[in-house]
Coordinates of C-alpha atoms and ligand atoms in Angstrom, one line a residue:
X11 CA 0.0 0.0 0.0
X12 CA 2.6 2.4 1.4
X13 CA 4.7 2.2 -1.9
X14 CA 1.7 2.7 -4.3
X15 CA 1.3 5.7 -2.2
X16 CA 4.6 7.0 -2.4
X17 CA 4.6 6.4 -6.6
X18 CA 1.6 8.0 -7.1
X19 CA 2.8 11.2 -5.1
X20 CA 6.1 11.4 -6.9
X21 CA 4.3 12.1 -10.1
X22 CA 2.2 14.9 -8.6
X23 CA 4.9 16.9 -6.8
X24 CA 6.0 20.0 -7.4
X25 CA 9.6 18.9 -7.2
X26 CA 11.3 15.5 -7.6
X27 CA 12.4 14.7 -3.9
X28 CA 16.6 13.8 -3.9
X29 CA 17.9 13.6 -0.8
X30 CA 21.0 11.9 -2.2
X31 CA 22.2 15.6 -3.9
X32 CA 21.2 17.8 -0.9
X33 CA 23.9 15.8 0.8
X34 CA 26.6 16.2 -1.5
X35 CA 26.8 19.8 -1.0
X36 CA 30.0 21.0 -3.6
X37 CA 32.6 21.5 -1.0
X38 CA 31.7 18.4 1.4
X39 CA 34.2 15.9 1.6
X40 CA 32.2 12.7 -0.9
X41 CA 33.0 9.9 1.5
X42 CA 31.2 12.2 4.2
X43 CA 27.8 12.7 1.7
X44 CA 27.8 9.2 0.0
X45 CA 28.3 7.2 3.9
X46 CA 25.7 9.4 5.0
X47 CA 22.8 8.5 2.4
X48 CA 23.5 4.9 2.8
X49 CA 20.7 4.1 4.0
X50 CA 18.7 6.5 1.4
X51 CA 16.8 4.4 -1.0
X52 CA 16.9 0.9 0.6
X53 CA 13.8 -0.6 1.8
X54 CA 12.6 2.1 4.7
X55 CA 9.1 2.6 5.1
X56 CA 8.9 5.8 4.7
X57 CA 6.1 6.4 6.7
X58 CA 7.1 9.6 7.9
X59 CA 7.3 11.6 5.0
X60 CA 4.2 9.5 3.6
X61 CA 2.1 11.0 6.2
X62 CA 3.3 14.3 6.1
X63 CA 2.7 14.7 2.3
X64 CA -1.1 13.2 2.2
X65 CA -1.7 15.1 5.6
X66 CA -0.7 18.5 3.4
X67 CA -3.2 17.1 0.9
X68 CA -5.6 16.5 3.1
X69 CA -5.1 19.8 5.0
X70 CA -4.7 21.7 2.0
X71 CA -7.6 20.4 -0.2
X72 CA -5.6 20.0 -3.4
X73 CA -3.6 17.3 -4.9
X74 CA -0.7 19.5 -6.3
X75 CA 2.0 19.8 -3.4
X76 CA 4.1 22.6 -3.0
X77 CA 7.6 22.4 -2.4
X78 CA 7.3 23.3 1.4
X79 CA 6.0 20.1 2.5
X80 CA 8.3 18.0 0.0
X81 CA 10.7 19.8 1.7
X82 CA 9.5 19.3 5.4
X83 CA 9.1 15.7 4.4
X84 CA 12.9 15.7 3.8
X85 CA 13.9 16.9 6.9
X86 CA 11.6 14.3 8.8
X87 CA 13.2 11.8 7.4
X88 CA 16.3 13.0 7.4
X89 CA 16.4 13.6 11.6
X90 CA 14.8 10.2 11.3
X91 CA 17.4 8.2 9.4
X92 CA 20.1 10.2 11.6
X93 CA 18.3 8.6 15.0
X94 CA 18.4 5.3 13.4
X95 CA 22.2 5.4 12.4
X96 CA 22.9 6.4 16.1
X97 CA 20.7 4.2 17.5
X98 CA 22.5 1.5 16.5
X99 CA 25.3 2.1 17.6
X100 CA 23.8 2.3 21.0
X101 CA 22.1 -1.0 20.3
X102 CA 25.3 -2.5 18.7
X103 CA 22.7 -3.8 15.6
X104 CA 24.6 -4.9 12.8
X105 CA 22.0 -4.6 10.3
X106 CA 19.4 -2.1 8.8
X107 CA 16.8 -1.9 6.3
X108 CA 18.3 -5.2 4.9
X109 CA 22.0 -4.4 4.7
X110 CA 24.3 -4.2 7.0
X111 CA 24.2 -1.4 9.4
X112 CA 26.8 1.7 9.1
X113 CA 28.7 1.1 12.3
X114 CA 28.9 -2.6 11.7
X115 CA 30.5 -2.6 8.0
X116 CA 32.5 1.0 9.1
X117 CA 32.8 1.8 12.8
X118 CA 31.2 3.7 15.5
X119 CA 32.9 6.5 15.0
X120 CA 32.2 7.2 11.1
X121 CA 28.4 6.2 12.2
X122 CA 28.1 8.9 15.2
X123 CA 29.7 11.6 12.3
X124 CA 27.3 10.4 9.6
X125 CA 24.5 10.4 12.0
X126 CA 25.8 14.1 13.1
X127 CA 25.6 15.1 9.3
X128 CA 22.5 14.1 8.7
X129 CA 21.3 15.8 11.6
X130 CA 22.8 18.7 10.5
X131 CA 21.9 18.9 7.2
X132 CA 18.5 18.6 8.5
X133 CA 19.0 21.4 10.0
X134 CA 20.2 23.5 7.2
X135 CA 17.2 22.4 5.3
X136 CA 15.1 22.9 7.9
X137 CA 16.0 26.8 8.3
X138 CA 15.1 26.9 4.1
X139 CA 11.4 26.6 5.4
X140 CA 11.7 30.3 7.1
X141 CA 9.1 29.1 9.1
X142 CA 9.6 29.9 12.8
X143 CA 7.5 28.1 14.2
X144 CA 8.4 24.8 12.0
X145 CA 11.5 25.4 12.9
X146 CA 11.3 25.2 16.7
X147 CA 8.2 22.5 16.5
X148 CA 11.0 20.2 14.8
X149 CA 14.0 21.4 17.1
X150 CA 11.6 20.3 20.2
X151 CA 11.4 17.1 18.8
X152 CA 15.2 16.6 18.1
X153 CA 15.7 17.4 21.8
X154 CA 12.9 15.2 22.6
X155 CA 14.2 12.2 20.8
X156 CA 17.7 12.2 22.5
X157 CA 15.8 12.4 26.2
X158 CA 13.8 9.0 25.3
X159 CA 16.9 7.2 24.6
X160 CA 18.7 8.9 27.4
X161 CA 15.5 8.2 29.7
X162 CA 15.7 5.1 28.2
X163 CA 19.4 4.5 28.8
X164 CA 18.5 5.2 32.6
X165 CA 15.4 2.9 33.2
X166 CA 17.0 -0.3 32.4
X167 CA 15.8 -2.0 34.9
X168 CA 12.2 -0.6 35.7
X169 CA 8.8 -1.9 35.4
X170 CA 6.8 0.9 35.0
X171 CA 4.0 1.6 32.2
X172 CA 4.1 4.9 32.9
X173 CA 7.9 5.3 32.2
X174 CA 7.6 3.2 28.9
X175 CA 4.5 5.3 27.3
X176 CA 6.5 8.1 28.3
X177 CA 9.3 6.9 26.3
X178 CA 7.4 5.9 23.6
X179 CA 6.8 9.0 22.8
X180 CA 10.1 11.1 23.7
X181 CA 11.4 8.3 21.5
X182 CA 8.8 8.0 18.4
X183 CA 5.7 9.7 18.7
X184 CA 7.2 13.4 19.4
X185 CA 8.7 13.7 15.8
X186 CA 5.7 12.3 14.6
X187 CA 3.6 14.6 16.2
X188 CA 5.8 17.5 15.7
X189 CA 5.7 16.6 12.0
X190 CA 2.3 16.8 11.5
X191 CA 1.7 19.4 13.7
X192 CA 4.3 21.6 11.4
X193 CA 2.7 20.0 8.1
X194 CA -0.6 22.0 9.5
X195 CA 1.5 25.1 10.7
X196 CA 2.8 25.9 7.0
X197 CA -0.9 25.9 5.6
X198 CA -2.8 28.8 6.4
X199 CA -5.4 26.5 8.4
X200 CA -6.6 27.5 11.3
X201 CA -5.9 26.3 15.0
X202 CA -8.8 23.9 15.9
X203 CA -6.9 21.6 12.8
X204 CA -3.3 22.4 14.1
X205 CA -4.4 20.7 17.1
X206 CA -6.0 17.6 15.2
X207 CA -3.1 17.4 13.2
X208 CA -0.8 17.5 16.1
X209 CA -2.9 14.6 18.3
X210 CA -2.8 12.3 15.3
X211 CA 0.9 12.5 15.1
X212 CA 0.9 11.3 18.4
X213 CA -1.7 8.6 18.6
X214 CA -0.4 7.2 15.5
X215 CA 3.2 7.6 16.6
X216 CA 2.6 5.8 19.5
X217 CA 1.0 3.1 18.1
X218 CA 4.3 2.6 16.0
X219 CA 6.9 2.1 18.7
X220 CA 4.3 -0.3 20.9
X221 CA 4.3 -2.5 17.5
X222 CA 7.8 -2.1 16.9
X223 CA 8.3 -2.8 20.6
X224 CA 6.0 -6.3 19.7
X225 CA 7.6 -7.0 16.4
X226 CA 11.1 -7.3 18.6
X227 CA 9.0 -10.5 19.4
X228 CA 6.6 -11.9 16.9
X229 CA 9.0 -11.0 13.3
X230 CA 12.4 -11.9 12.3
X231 CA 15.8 -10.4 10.8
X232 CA 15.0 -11.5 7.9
X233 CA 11.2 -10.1 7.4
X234 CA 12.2 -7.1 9.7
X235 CA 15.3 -6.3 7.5
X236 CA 17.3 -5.1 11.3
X237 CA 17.9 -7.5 14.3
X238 CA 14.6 -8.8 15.8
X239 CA 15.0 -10.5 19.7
X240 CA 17.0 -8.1 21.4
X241 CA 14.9 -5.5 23.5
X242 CA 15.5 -8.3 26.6
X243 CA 19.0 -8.7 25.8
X244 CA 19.5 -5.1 26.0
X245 CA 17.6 -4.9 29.2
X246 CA 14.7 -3.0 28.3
X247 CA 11.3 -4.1 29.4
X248 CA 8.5 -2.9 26.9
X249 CA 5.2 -3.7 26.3
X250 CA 5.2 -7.1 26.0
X251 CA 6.9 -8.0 29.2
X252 CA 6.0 -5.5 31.1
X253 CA 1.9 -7.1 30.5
X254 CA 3.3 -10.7 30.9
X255 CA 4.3 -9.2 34.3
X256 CA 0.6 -9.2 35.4
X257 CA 0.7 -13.0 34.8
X258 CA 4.4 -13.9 36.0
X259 CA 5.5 -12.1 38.8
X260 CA 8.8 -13.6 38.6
X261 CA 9.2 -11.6 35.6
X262 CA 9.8 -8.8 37.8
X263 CA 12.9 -10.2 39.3
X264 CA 14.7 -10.7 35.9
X265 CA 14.0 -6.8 35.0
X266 CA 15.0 -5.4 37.8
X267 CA 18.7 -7.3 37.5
X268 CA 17.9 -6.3 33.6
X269 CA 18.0 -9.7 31.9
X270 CA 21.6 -9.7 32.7
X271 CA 22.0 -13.5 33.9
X272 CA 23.0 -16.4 32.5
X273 CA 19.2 -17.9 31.1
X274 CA 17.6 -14.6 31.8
X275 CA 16.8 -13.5 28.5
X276 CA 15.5 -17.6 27.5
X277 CA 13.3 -17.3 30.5
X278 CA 12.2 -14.0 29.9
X279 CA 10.6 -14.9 26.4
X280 CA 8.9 -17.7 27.1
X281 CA 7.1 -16.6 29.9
X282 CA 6.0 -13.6 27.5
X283 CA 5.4 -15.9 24.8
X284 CA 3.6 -18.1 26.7
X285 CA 1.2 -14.9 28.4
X286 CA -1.1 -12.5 27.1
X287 CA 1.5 -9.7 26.3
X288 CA 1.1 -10.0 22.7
X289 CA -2.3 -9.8 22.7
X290 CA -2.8 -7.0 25.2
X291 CA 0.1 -5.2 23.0
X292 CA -1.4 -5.1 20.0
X293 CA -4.3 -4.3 21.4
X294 CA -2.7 -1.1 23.1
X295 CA -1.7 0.2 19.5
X296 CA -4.9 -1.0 18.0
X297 CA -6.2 1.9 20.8
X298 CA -3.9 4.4 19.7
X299 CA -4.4 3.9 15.8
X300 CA -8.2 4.0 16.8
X301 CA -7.3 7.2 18.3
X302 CA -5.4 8.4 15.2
X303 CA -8.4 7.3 12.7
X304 CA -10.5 9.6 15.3
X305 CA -8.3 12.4 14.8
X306 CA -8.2 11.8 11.0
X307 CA -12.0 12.0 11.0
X308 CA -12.6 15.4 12.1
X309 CA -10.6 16.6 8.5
X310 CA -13.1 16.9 5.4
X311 CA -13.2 14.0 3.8
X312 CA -11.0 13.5 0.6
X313 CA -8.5 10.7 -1.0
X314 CA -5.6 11.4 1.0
X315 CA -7.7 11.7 4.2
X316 CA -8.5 8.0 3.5
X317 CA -5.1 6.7 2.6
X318 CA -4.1 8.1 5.5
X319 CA -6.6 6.0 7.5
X320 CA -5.2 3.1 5.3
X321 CA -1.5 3.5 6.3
X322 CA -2.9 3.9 9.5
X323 CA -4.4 0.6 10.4
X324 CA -1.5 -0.6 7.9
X325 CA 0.5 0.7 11.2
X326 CA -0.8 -2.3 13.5
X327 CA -1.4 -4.8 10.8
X328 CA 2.4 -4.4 9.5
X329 CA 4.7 -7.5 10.2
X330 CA 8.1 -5.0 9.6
Ligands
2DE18 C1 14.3 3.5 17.8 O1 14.1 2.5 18.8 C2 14.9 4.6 18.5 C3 14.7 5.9 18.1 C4 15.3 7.0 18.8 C5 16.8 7.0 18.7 C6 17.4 8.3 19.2 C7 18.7 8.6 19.4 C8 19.1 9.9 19.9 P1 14.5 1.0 18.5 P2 14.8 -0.3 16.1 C9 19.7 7.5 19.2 C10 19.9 10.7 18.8 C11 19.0 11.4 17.9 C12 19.3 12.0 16.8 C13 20.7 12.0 16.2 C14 18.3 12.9 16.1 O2 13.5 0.1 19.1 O3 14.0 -1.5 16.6 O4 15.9 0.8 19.0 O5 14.4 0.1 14.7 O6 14.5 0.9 16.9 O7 16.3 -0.6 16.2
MG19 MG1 17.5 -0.2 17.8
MG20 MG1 17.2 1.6 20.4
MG21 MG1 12.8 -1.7 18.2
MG22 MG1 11.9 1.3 13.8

C-alpha cells in the first residue's frame, strides 16, 4: 500500500524529492555525503514523510504539493534516518533496512559523524522553510528524541508503564507529532486543525513504537530487514513483558537485574510468549491507531484523508 502511495505522489509533486544531492553539498568531503545517504533508498518505510505529504493534501484540499511540504518531508526523514544510524550504535545492531548497518561494515565512529551530518543537514534544510515556528516544533522534537533514549538508557531495569509510554513517545511519537503538527503550521489553516493534526501525530506515533516494541518478538531479521529478539538482551522491558508481568510475577525479578544472567533473557521470552502480552500489546496500539483514525476524522473527507486511515491501520497490521 505504502509504496503505491509513495509512486503516485512522486508524479504529482511539485519537485522531484533527492535527498542523495542535498547531501553532496560541492565542497563536502564525498565519503562524508555518499556514507551518509547509505541508507537513502533501501527498503525504509517511509512512513514519515508519507504521512506528512497526504496530511498537506488532506489539509490543503488540493492534490498539487508545494515544495514546502516536500521539503518538510525531507527533513523528517532526514532527523529520522540520523536517530536510526545512532541508534545503532547504541544498540550495537549490525544490520538495517536489509543491509548491513553503518557502524557494523564502518565503525562507531564514522556512524556517530554520519548520523551528526544528517542531523545537521536537516537542520540546514530545515531553516530553508523560514518558518519559525516549524523550525522550533522540529528542534523540540530533536531534543525530545535524544531524552527518550537517554530516559531510556537510565530505566534499564524498571517496570513501570508509565515510564515506557513516556518513552514511547520522547522516542517515536514526538517527531511524529511534531511533523504533522508543522505539516498543519505551513498551511494557512486555522488552529482547531493544528491541534488535530498534532494529536494524530501522536496517537499514531505511538501506536508505532508499541508495534515495533511487539515486532522485537513476533517478526524476524529476515522479514524485519534489522535484528529482531533483542529489547531483553539489551535490558529493556516494553510492552510485552512489562503485561506478561501481570501473569508472571517472577518476571519482575529478571527486570529489575535487567535480563543480565545467565538464562535470563531464554526465561524472559517464554514466559511472554507463553502470556497475554502479545495480545494486550497489540491491542494497546490498535487503541492508539483508533485514536489516530478519530483524529483523521474530524478533517473533510477526501482521497488522501482516507489513505491516510489506510496506512494507518497498515500501522498495526504491518509484520516489519
Ligand atoms: C528506535 O528504537 C529509536 C529511536 C530514537 C533514537 C534516538 C537517538 C538519539 P529501537 P529499532 C539515538 C539521537 C537522535 C538524533 C541524532 C536525532 O526500538 O527497533 O531501537 O528500529 O528501533 O532498532
Ligand atoms: Mg534499535
Ligand atoms: Mg534503540
Ligand atoms: Mg525496536
Ligand atoms: Mg523502527
Amino acid at each position: 500500500v505504502t509504496k503505491n502511495i509513495i509512486s503516485s505522489l512522486t508524479i504529482k509533486s511539485g519537485r522531484e524529492s533527492n535527498l542523495f544531492s542535498f547531501m553532496a553539498e560541492e565542497k563536502t568531503h564525498p565519503a562524508l555525503s555518499t556514507l551518509s545517504s547509505y541508507y537513502f533508498g533501501l527498503k525504509g518505510k517511509r512512513i514519515r514523510p508519507t504521512l506528512v505529504i497526504l496530511l498537506a493534501k488532506a489539509i490543503e484540499g488540493k492534490s498539487q504539493i508545494q515544495d514546502r511540504y516536500i521539503t518538510l518531508a525531507e527533513v523528517v526523514e532526514m532527523i529520522h534516518t540520523a536517530s536510526l544510524v545512532h541508534d545503532d550504535v547504541i544498540d550495537e545492531a549490525s544490520t538495517r533496512r536489509d543491509v548491513l548497518s553503518i557502524n557494523h561494515s564502518f565503525n562507531n565512529k564514522l556512524a556517530i559523524l554520519c548520523g551528526d551530518y544528517l542531523l545537521s543537514r536537516s537542520c540546514i534544510l530545515l531553516s530553508s522553510l523560514r518558518n519559525h515556528e516549524v523550525t522550533e516544533s522540529m528542534s523540540n522534537s530533536i531534543s525530545e528524541l535524544v531524552e527518550g533514549e537517554f530516559i531510556q538508557a537510565r530505566s534499564k531495569g524498571q517496570a513501570s508503564f508509565d515510564n515506557y509510554l513516556r518513552k514511547s513517545y520522547l522516542k517515536t511519537a514526538s517527531l511524529l507529532t511534531n511533523s504533522c503538527r508543522s505539516t498543519a503550521l505551513l498551511s494557512s489553516c486555522d488552529s482547531t486543525v493544528v491541534d488535530i493534526a498534532t494529536e494524530f501525530g501522536k496517537n499514531i506515533g505511538l501506536a508505532f513504537q508499541i508495534i515495533d516494541d511487539l515486532l522485537d518478538y513476533t517478526s524476524s531479521d529476515e522479514v524485519a530487514g534489522k535484528p529482531t529478539s533483542v529489547d531483553l538482551q539489551l535490558g529493556l522491558a516494553t510492552a510485552p513483558v512489562l503485561y506478561a508481568t501481570q501473569e508472571y510475577p517472577q518476571l519482575e525479578n529478571l527486570i529489575t537485574r535487567k535480563f543480565s544472567e545467565p538464562g535470563d533473557v531464554e526465561e524472559a521470552k517464554n514466559l511472554v510468549l507463553k502470556s497475554k502480552g502479545i495480545e494486550k500489546t497489540r491491542n494497546l496500539a490498535i487503541k492508539y491507531c483508533n485514536l489516530a483514525i478519530e483524529n483523521l476524522l474530524q478533517l473533510p473527507q477526501s482521497e488522501s484523508r482516507d489513505l491516510l486511515i489506510s496506512i494507518s491501520q497498515t500501522v498495526v497490521l504491518r509484520n516489519k
